[in-house]
PDB file of C-alpha atoms in Angstrom:
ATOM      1  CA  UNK A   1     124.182 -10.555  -6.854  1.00  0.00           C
ATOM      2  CA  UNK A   2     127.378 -10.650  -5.193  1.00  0.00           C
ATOM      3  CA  UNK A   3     127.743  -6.692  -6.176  1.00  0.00           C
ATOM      4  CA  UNK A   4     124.376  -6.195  -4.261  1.00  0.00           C
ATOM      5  CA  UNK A   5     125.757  -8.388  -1.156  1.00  0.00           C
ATOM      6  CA  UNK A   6     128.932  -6.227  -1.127  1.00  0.00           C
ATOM      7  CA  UNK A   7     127.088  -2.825  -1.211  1.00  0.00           C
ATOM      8  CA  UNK A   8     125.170  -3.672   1.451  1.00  0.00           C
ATOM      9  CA  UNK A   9     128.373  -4.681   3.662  1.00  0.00           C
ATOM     10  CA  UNK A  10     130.581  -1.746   3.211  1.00  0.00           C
ATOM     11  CA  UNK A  11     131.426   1.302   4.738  1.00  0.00           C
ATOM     12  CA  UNK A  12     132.156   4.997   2.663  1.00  0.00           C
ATOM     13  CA  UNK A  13     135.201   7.250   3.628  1.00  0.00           C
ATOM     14  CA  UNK A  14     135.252  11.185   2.615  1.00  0.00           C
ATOM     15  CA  UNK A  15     138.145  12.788   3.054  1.00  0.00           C
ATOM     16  CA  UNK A  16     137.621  16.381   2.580  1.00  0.00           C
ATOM     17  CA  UNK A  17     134.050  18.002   3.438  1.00  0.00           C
ATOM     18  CA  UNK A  18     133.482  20.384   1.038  1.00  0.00           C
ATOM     19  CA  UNK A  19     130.401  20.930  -1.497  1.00  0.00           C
ATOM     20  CA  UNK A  20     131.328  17.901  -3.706  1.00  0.00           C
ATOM     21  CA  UNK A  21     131.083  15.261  -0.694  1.00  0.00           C
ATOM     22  CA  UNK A  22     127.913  17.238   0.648  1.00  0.00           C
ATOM     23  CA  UNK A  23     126.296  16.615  -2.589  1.00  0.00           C
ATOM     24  CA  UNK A  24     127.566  13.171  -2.822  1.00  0.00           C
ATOM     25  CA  UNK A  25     126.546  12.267   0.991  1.00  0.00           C
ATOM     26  CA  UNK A  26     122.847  13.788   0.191  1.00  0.00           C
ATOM     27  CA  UNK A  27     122.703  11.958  -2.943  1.00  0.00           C
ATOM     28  CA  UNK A  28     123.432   8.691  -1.303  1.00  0.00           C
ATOM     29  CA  UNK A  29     120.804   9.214   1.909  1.00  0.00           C
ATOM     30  CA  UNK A  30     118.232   9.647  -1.041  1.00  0.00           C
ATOM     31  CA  UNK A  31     119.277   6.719  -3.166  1.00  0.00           C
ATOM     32  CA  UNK A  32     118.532   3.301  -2.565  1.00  0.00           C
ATOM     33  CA  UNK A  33     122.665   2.387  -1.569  1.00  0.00           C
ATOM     34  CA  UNK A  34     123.066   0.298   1.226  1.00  0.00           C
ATOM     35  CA  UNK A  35     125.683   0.776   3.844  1.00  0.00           C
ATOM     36  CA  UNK A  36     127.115   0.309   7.079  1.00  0.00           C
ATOM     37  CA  UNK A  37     128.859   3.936   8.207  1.00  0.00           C
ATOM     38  CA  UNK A  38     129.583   7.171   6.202  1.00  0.00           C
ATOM     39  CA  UNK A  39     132.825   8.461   7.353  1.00  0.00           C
ATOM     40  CA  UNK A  40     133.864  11.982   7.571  1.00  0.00           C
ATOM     41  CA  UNK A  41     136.717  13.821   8.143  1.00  0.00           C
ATOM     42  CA  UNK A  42     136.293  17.298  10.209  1.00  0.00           C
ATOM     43  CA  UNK A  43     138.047  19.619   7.541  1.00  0.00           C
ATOM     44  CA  UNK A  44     135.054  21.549   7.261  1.00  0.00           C
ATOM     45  CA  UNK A  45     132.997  21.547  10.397  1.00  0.00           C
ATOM     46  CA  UNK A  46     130.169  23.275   9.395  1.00  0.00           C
ATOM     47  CA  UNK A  47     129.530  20.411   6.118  1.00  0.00           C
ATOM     48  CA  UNK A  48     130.233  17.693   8.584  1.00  0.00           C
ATOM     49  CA  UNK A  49     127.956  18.922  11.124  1.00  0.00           C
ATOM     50  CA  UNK A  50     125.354  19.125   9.202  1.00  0.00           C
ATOM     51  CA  UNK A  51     125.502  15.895   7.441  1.00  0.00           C
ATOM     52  CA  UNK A  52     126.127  14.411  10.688  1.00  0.00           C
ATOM     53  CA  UNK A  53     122.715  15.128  11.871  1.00  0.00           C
ATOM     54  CA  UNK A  54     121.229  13.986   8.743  1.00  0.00           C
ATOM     55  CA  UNK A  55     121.834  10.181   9.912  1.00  0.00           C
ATOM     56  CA  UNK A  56     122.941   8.129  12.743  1.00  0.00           C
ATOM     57  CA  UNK A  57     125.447   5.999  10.068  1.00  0.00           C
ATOM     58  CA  UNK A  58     127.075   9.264   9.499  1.00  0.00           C
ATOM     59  CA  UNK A  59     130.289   9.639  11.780  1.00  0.00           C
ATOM     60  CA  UNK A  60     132.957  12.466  12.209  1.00  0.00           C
ATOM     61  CA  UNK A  61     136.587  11.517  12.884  1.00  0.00           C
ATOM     62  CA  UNK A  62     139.361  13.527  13.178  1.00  0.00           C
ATOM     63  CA  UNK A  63     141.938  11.584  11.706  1.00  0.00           C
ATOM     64  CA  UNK A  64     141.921  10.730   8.208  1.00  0.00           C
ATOM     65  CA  UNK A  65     143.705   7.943   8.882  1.00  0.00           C
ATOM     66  CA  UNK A  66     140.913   6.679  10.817  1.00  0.00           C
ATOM     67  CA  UNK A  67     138.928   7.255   7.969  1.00  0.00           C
ATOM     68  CA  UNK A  68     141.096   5.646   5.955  1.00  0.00           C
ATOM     69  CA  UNK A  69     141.198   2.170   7.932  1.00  0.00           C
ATOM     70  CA  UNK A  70     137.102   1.851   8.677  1.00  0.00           C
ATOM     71  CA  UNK A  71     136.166   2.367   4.731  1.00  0.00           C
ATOM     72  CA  UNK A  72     136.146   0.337   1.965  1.00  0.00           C
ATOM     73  CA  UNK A  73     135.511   2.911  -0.544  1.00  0.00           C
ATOM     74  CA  UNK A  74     137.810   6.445   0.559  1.00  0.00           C
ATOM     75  CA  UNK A  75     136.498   9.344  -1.102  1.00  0.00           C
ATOM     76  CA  UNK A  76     139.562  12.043  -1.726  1.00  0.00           C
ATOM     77  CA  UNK A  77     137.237  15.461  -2.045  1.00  0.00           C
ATOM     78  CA  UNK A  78     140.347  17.847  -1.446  1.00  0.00           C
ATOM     79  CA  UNK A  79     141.881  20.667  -3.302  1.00  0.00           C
ATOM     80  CA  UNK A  80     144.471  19.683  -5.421  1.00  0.00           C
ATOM     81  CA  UNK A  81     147.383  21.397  -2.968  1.00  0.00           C
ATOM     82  CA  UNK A  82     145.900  19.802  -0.062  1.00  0.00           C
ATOM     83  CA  UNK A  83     145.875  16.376  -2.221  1.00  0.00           C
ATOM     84  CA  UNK A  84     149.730  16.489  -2.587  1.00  0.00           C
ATOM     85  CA  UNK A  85     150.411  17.555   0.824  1.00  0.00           C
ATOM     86  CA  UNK A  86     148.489  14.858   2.970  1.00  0.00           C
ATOM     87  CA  UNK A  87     147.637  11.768   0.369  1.00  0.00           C
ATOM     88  CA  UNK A  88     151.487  10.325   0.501  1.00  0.00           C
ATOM     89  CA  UNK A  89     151.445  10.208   4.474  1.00  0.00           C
ATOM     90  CA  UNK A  90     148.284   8.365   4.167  1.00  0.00           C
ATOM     91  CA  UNK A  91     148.263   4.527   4.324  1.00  0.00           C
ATOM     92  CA  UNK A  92     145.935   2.880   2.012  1.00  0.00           C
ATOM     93  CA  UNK A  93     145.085  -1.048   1.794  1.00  0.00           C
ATOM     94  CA  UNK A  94     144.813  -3.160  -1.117  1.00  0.00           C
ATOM     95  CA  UNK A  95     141.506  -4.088  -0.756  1.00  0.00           C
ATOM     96  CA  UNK A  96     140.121  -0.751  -0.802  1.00  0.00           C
ATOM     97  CA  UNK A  97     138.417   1.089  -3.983  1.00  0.00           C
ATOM     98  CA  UNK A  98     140.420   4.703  -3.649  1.00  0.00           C
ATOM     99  CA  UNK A  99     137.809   7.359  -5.789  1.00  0.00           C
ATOM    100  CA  UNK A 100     139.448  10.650  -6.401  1.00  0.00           C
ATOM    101  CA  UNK A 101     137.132  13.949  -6.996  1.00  0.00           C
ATOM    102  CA  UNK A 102     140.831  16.520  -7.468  1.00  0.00           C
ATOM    103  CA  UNK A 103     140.773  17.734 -10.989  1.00  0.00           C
ATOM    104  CA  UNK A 104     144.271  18.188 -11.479  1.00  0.00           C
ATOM    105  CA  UNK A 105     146.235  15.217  -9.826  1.00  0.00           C
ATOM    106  CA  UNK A 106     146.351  12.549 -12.724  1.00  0.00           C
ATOM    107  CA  UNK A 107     145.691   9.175 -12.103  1.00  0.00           C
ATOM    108  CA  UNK A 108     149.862   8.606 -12.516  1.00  0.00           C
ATOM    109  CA  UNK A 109     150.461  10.832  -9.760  1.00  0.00           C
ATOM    110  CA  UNK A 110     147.796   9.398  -7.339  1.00  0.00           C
ATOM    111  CA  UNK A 111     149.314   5.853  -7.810  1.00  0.00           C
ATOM    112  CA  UNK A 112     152.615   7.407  -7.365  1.00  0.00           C
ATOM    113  CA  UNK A 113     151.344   9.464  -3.466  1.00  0.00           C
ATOM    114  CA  UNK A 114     149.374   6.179  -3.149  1.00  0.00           C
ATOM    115  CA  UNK A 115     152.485   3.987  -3.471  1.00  0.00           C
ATOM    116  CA  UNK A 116     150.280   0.744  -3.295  1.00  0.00           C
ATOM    117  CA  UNK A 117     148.671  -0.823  -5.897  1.00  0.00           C
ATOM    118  CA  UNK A 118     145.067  -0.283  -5.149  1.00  0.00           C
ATOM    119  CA  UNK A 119     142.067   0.419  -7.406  1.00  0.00           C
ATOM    120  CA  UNK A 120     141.834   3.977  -8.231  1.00  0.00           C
ATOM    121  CA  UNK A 121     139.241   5.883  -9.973  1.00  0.00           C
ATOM    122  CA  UNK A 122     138.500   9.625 -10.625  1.00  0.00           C
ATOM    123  CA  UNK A 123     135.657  10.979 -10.885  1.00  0.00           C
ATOM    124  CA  UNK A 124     133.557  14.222 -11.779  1.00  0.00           C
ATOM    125  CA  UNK A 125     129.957  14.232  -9.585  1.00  0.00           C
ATOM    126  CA  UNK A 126     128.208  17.874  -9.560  1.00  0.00           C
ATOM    127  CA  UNK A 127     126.057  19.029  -7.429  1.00  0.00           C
ATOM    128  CA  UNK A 128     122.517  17.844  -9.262  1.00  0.00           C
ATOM    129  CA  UNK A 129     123.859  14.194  -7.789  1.00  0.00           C
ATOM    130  CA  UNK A 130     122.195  15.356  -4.675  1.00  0.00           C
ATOM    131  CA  UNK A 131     118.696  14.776  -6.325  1.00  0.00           C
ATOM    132  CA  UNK A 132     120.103  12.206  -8.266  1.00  0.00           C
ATOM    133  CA  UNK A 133     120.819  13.729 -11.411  1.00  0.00           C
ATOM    134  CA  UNK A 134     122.999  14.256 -13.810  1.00  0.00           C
ATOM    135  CA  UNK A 135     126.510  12.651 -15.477  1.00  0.00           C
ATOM    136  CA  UNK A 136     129.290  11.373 -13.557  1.00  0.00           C
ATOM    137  CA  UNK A 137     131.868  10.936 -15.475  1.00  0.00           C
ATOM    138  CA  UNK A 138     135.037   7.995 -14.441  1.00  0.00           C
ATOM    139  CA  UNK A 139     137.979   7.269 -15.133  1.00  0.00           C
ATOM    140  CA  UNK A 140     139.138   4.348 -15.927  1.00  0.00           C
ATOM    141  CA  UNK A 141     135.929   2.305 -16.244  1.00  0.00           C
ATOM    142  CA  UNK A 142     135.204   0.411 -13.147  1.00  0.00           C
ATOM    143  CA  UNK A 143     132.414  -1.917 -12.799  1.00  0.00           C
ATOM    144  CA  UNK A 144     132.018  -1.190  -8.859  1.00  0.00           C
ATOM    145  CA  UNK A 145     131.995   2.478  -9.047  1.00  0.00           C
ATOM    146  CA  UNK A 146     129.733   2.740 -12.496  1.00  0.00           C
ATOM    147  CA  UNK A 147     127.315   0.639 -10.224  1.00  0.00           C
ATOM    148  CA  UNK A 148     127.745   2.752  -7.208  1.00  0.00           C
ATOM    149  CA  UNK A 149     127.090   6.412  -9.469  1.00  0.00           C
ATOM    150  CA  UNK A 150     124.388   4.696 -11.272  1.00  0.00           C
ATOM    151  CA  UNK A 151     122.290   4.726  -8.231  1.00  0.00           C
ATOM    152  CA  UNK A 152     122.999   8.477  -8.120  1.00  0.00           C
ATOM    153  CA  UNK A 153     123.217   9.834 -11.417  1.00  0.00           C
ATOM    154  CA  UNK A 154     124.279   8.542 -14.753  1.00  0.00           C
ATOM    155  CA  UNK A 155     127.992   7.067 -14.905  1.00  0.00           C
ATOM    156  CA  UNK A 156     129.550   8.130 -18.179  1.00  0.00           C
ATOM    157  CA  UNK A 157     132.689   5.568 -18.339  1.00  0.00           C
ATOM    158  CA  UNK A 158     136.016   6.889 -20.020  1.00  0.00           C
ATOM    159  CA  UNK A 159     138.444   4.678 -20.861  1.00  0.00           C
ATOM    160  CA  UNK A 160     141.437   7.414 -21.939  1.00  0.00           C
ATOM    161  CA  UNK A 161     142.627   9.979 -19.284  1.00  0.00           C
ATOM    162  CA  UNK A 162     143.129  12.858 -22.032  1.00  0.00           C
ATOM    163  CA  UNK A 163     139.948  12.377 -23.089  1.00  0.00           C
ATOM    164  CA  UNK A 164     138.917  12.597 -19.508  1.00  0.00           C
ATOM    165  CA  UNK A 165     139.958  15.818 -19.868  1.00  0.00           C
ATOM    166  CA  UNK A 166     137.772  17.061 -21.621  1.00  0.00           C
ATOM    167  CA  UNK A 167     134.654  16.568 -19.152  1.00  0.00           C
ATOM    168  CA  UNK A 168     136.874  18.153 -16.444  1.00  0.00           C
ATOM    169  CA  UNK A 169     136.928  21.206 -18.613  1.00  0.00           C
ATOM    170  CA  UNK A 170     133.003  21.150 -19.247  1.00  0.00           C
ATOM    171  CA  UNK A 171     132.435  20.623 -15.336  1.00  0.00           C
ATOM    172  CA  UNK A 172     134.225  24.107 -14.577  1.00  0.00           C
ATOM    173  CA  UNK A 173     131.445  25.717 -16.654  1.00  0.00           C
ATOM    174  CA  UNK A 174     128.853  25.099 -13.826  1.00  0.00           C
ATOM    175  CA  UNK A 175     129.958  28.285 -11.938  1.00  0.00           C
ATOM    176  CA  UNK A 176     129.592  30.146 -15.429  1.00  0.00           C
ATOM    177  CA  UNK A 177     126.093  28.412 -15.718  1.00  0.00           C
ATOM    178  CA  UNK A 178     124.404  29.814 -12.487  1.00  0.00           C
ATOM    179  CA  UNK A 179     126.140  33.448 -13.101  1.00  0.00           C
ATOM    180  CA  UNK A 180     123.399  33.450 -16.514  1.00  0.00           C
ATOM    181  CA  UNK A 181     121.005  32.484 -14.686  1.00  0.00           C
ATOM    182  CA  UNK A 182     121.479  35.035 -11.773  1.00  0.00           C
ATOM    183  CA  UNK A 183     122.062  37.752 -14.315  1.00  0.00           C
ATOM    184  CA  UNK A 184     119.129  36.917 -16.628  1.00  0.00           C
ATOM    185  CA  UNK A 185     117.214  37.071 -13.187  1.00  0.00           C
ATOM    186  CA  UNK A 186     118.187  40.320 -12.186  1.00  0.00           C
ATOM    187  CA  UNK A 187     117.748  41.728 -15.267  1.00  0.00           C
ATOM    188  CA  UNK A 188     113.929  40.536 -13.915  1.00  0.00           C
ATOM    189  CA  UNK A 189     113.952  42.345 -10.818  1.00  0.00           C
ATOM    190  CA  UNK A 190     115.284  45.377 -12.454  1.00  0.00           C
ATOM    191  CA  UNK A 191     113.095  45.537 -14.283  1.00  0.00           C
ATOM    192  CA  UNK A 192     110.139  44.887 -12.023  1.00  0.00           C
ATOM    193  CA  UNK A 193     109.797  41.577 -10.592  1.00  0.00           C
ATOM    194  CA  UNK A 194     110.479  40.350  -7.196  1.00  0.00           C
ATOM    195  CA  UNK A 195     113.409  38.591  -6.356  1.00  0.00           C
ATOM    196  CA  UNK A 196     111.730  35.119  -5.845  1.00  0.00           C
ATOM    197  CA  UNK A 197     109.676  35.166  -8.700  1.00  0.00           C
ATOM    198  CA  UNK A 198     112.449  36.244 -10.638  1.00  0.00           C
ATOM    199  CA  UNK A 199     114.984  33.599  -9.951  1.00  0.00           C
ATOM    200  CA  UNK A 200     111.647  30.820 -10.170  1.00  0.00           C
ATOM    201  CA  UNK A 201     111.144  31.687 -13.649  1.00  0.00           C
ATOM    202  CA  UNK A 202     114.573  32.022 -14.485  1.00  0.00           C
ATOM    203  CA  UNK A 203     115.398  28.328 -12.915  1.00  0.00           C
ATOM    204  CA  UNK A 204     112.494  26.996 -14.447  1.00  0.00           C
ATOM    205  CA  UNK A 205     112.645  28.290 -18.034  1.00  0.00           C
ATOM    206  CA  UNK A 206     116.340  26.641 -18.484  1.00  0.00           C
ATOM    207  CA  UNK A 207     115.030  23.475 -16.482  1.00  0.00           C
ATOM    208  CA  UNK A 208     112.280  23.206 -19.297  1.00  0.00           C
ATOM    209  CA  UNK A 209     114.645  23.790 -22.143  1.00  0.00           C
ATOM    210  CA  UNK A 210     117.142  21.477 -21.025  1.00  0.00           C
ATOM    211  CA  UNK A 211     114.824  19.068 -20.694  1.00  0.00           C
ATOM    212  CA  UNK A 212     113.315  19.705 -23.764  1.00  0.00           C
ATOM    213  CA  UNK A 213     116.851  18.932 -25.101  1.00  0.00           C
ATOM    214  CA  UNK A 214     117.497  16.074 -23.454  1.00  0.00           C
ATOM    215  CA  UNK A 215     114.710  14.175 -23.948  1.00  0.00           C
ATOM    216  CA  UNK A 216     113.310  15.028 -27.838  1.00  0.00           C
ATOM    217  CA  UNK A 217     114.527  13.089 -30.588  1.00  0.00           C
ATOM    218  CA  UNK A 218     116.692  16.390 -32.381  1.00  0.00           C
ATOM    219  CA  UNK A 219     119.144  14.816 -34.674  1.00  0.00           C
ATOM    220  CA  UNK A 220     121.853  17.527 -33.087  1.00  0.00           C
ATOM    221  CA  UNK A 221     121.875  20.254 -31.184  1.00  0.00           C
ATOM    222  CA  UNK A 222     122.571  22.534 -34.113  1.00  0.00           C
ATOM    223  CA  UNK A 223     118.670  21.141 -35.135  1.00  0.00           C
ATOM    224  CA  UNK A 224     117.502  22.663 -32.019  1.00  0.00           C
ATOM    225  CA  UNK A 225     118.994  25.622 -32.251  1.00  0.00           C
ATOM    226  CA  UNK A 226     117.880  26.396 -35.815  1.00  0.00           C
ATOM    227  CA  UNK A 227     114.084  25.079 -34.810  1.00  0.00           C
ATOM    228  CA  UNK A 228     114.336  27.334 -31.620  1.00  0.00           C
ATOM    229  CA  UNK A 229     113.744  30.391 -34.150  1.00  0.00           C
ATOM    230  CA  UNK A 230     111.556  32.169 -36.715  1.00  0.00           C
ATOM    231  CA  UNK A 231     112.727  34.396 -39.352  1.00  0.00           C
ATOM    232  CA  UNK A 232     113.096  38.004 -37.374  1.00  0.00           C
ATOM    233  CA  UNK A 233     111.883  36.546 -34.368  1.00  0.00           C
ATOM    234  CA  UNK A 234     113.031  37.381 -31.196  1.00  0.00           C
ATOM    235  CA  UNK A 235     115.184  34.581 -30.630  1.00  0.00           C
ATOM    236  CA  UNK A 236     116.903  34.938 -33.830  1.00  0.00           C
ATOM    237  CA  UNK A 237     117.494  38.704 -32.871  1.00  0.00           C
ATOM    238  CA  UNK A 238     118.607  37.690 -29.316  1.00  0.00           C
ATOM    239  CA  UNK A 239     121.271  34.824 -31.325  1.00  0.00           C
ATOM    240  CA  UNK A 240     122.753  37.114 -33.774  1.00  0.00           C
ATOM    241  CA  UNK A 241     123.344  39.862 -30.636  1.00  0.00           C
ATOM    242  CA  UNK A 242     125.400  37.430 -28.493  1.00  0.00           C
ATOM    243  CA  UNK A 243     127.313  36.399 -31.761  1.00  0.00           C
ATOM    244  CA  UNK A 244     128.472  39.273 -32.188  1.00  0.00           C
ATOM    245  CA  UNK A 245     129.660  39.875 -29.430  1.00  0.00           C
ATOM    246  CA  UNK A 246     131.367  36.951 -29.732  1.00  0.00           C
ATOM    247  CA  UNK A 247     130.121  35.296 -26.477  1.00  0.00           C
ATOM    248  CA  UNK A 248     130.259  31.642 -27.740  1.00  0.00           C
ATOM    249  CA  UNK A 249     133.628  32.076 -29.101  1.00  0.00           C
ATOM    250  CA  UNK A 250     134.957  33.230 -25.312  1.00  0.00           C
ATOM    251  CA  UNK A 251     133.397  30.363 -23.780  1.00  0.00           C
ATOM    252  CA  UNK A 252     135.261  27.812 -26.542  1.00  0.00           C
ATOM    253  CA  UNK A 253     138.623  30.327 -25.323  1.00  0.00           C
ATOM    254  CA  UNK A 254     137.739  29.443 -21.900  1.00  0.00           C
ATOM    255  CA  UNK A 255     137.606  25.953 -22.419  1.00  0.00           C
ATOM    256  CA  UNK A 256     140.512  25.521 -23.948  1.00  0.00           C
ATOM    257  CA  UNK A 257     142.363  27.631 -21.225  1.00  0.00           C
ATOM    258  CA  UNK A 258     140.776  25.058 -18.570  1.00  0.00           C
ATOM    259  CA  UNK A 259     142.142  22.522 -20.549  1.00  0.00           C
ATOM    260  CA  UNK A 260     145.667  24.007 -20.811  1.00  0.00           C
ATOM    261  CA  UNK A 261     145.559  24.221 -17.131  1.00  0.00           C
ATOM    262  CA  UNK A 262     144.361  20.238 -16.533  1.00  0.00           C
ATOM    263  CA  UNK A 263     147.211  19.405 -18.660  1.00  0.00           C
ATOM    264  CA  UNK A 264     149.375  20.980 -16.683  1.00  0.00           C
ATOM    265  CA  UNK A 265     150.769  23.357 -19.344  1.00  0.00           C
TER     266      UNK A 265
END
């Protein structure tokens, strides 16, 4: 109860307006999060425009100082070179819940540009958190925050940084995700479909079979997989083609390259 009374009270400070902090801002305008002001910074005007005129509680300032002083969460949604630049001229307050969204500062470093010792949390929200869906993983676990996510997604708590790591890495494979599906669709139109028709099929067939993975009782994955086939059926055929081409083994090499990089090696 005194969670719910301090939800209601607060205000939210982004600083950075980029994708991330769209989706996050949308997600919150369709939850059921109470609030007194959004605050944005200008970075990107035509992201802050437009969320601007999704809600009168939704304020522009130019200063992300400003920012900064009216919030009670602040919301750091900048590249990770911007992030080192701007966050140690920035003046935080104790009081304040400081959520970072930049992959490769490390929660030592933020404390360090910081330089007070405020709550900090990172997190990992993707763009599904606009319709309320999907993990966001945090780091370290933080009672506030979970509750905050939960209301737009599904907090996943982590309570080791390296292991953090790891869902970094998998959130870098969304880009690689929606390249299949825009290939697989215009392998459609090429071969005969329209261009909307193609990319609804294409968006709903992997909608279905996530779900269908998601939400049946499969011991594993691997289970699904292996029930996903018949004996010289096409999926099998389709399975043993990508295999040998050895396009799961490049995405495990891609991960672990990711990885490298969030470690800073």
């Amino acid at each position: 109860m005194v969670w719910k009374v301090y939800i209601e009270l607060m205000n939210l400070g982004f600083i950075g307006t980029g994708e991330i902090t769209k989706a996050v801002v949308l997600g919150i305008l369709n939850s059921k999060i109470k609030y007194k002001k959004i605050y944005l910074s200008k970075r990107n005007t035509k992201i802050s425009n437009y969320l601007n005129k999704k809600s009168k509680k939704i304020i522009i300032l130019k200063k992300n100082q400003d920012i900064i002083n009216k919030s009670k969460i602040v919301f750091l949604a900048v590249t990770p070179n911007v992030g080192k630049k701007i966050i140690k001229n920035l003046k935080f307050k104790k009081s304040q819940i400081i959520v970072s969204f930049i992959s490769t500062i490390k929660l030592d470093e933020l404390r360090k540009y910081i330089g007070k010792n405020v709550d900090i949390v990172r997190a990992i929200p993707l763009p599904p958190i606009t319709i309320g869906a999907g993990p966001v993983p945090i780091f370290p676990p933080n009672k506030k925050i979970k509750n905050f996510f939960d209301k737009i997604g599904e907090t996943v708590e982590i309570k080791n940084e390296n292991l953090s790591l790891n869902f970094w890495t998998m959130s870098s494979m969304m880009a690689p995700y929606y390249e299949m599906l825009n290939y697989l669709s215009n392998w459609l139109i090429r071969n005969g479909l329209n261009k909307t028709k193609a990319e609804n099929y294409i968006t709903s067939l992997f909608l279905g079979l996530s779900k269908n993975a998601s939400q049946n009782n499969y011991k594993d994955l691997k289970e699904l997989v292996t029930k996903s086939q018949t004996p010289k059926g096409l999926n099998e055929q389709a399975l043993k083609e990508l295999k040998k081409s050895n396009f799961y083994k490049k995405l495990n090499v891609a991960s672990y390259k990711i990885l490298k990089r969030l470690k800073g090696k």
